[in-house]
Coordinates of C-alpha atoms in Angstrom, one line a residue:
X1308 CA 0.0 0.0 0.0
X1309 CA 1.3 3.4 -0.9
X1310 CA 1.2 6.0 1.8
X1311 CA 1.7 9.8 1.6
X1312 CA 3.3 11.2 4.7
X1313 CA 2.7 14.6 6.1
X1314 CA 5.1 15.6 8.8
X1315 CA 4.7 18.7 11.0
X1316 CA 6.3 19.1 14.3
X1317 CA 5.4 16.2 16.6
X1318 CA 3.2 14.5 14.0
X1319 CA 3.7 12.3 11.0
X1320 CA 0.4 11.5 9.4
X1321 CA 0.4 8.8 6.8
X1322 CA -2.5 8.7 4.4
X1323 CA -3.1 5.6 2.3
X1324 CA -3.3 6.4 -1.4
X1325 CA -6.8 6.6 -2.6
X1326 CA -8.3 7.0 0.9
X1327 CA -11.8 8.4 0.7
X1328 CA -11.5 11.3 3.1
X1329 CA -11.9 15.1 2.6
X1330 CA -9.2 17.6 3.2
X1331 CA -11.4 19.2 5.9
X1332 CA -11.6 15.8 7.7
X1333 CA -7.8 15.4 7.5
X1334 CA -7.2 18.9 8.9
X1335 CA -9.6 18.2 11.8
X1336 CA -7.8 14.9 12.5
X1337 CA -4.5 16.6 12.5
X1338 CA -5.9 19.2 15.0
X1339 CA -7.2 16.4 17.2
X1340 CA -3.9 14.5 17.1
X1341 CA -2.0 17.6 18.2
X1342 CA -4.6 18.4 20.9
X1343 CA -4.3 14.8 22.2
X1344 CA -0.5 14.9 22.1
X1345 CA -0.5 18.0 24.2
X1346 CA -3.3 16.8 26.6
X1347 CA -1.5 13.5 27.2
X1348 CA 1.8 15.4 27.8
X1349 CA 3.5 13.1 25.3
X1350 CA 7.3 13.3 25.0
X1351 CA 8.0 11.8 21.6
X1352 CA 6.7 12.5 18.1
X1353 CA 3.8 10.3 17.0
X1354 CA 3.1 8.4 13.8
X1355 CA -0.5 7.9 12.8
X1356 CA -1.5 6.1 9.6
X1357 CA -5.0 6.3 8.1
X1358 CA -6.1 3.2 6.2
X1359 CA -9.3 2.6 4.2
X1360 CA -10.0 -0.8 5.7
X1361 CA -8.6 -3.7 7.7
X1362 CA -5.2 -4.9 6.6
X1363 CA -2.0 -6.4 8.1
X1364 CA -1.9 -3.7 10.8
X1365 CA -5.6 -3.5 11.7
X1366 CA -7.7 -6.5 12.8
X1367 CA -10.6 -4.3 14.1
X1368 CA -10.7 -0.5 13.8
X1369 CA -7.3 0.5 15.0
X1370 CA -4.0 -0.7 16.4
X1371 CA -0.9 0.5 18.2
X1372 CA 2.3 -1.2 17.1
X1373 CA 4.4 -1.0 20.3
X1374 CA 7.9 -1.7 19.0
X1375 CA 7.5 0.8 16.1
X1376 CA 5.5 3.5 18.0
X1377 CA 3.0 3.4 15.1
X1378 CA -0.7 4.0 15.3
X1379 CA -2.9 2.5 12.5
X1380 CA -6.5 3.7 12.1
X1381 CA -9.2 2.3 9.9
X1382 CA -11.2 5.2 8.3
X1383 CA -13.5 3.6 5.7
X1384 CA -17.1 3.5 6.7
X1385 CA -16.7 5.2 10.0
X1386 CA -17.9 8.5 11.5
X1387 CA -15.2 11.2 12.1
X1388 CA -15.9 11.2 15.8
X1389 CA -15.3 7.4 15.9
X1390 CA -12.1 7.7 14.0
X1391 CA -10.8 10.3 16.4
X1392 CA -11.9 8.2 19.4
X1393 CA -9.7 5.4 18.0
X1394 CA -6.8 7.8 17.6
X1395 CA -7.2 9.0 21.2
X1396 CA -7.3 5.4 22.3
X1397 CA -4.2 4.3 20.4
X1398 CA -2.2 7.5 21.4
X1399 CA -3.1 6.7 25.0
X1400 CA -1.3 3.4 24.5
X1401 CA 1.6 5.3 23.0
X1402 CA 1.8 7.4 26.1
X1403 CA 1.5 4.4 28.4
X1404 CA 4.6 3.0 26.6
X1405 CA 6.4 6.3 27.3
X1406 CA 5.5 6.0 31.0
X1407 CA 6.6 2.3 31.2
X1408 CA 3.1 1.0 31.7
X1409 CA 3.4 -0.9 28.4
X1410 CA 6.7 -2.4 27.6
X1411 CA 8.1 -3.4 24.2
X1412 CA 7.7 -7.2 23.7
X1413 CA 5.3 -7.7 26.6
X1414 CA 1.8 -8.6 25.4
X1415 CA -1.1 -6.5 26.6
X1416 CA -4.6 -7.9 27.4
X1417 CA -6.6 -6.5 24.5
X1418 CA -10.1 -6.9 26.1
X1419 CA -10.6 -5.4 29.5
X1420 CA -7.8 -5.0 32.0
X1421 CA -6.3 -1.8 33.4
X1422 CA -4.3 -0.7 30.3
X1423 CA -7.2 -1.2 27.8
X1424 CA -9.8 0.3 30.2
X1425 CA -7.7 3.4 30.7
X1426 CA -7.3 3.9 27.0
X1427 CA -11.0 3.5 26.4
X1428 CA -11.8 6.0 29.2
X1429 CA -9.2 8.6 28.2
X1430 CA -10.3 8.4 24.5
X1431 CA -13.9 9.4 25.5
X1432 CA -12.6 12.2 27.7
X1433 CA -10.4 13.5 24.9
X1434 CA -13.3 13.6 22.5
X1435 CA -15.6 15.5 24.9
X1436 CA -12.8 17.9 25.9
X1437 CA -11.9 18.6 22.2
X1438 CA -15.5 19.2 21.2
X1439 CA -17.1 20.8 24.2
X1440 CA -14.2 23.0 25.6
X1441 CA -12.3 23.9 22.4
X1442 CA -15.1 24.7 19.9
X1443 CA -14.6 21.6 17.7
X1444 CA -18.1 20.2 17.9
X1445 CA -18.1 20.0 14.1
X1446 CA -16.5 16.6 14.8
X1447 CA -20.1 15.3 15.4
X1448 CA -21.4 16.6 12.0
X1449 CA -19.4 14.2 9.9

């Protein structure tokens, strides 16, 4: 799969060639990623890749590749708010690795458990904070 990378500051956003997503959605996603990076007090640059469907990286809707510090997000057929919730979830895992909660090479329980529950909870908080407190409620319109 060909990917076009957009790098700006702490973010590399990879967009799968032929992805059915508007420039406005991409800009809002970039804004959400930067917001999340700051809110989580992340230390290292992040890599987020947007994919049309499931592939070798994504079994469900998103994944965090621990050893590579890569976040892969399925975009096709999903509402923008749900895409951003997945981004918030995976970036939370990214931050958990920075803090030593997740360690490279050590499997994480992917259903339930403290690590996954924290990522689910924080992702929801990030969406509400981004939309309610920072004037980005357009996230719900798409």
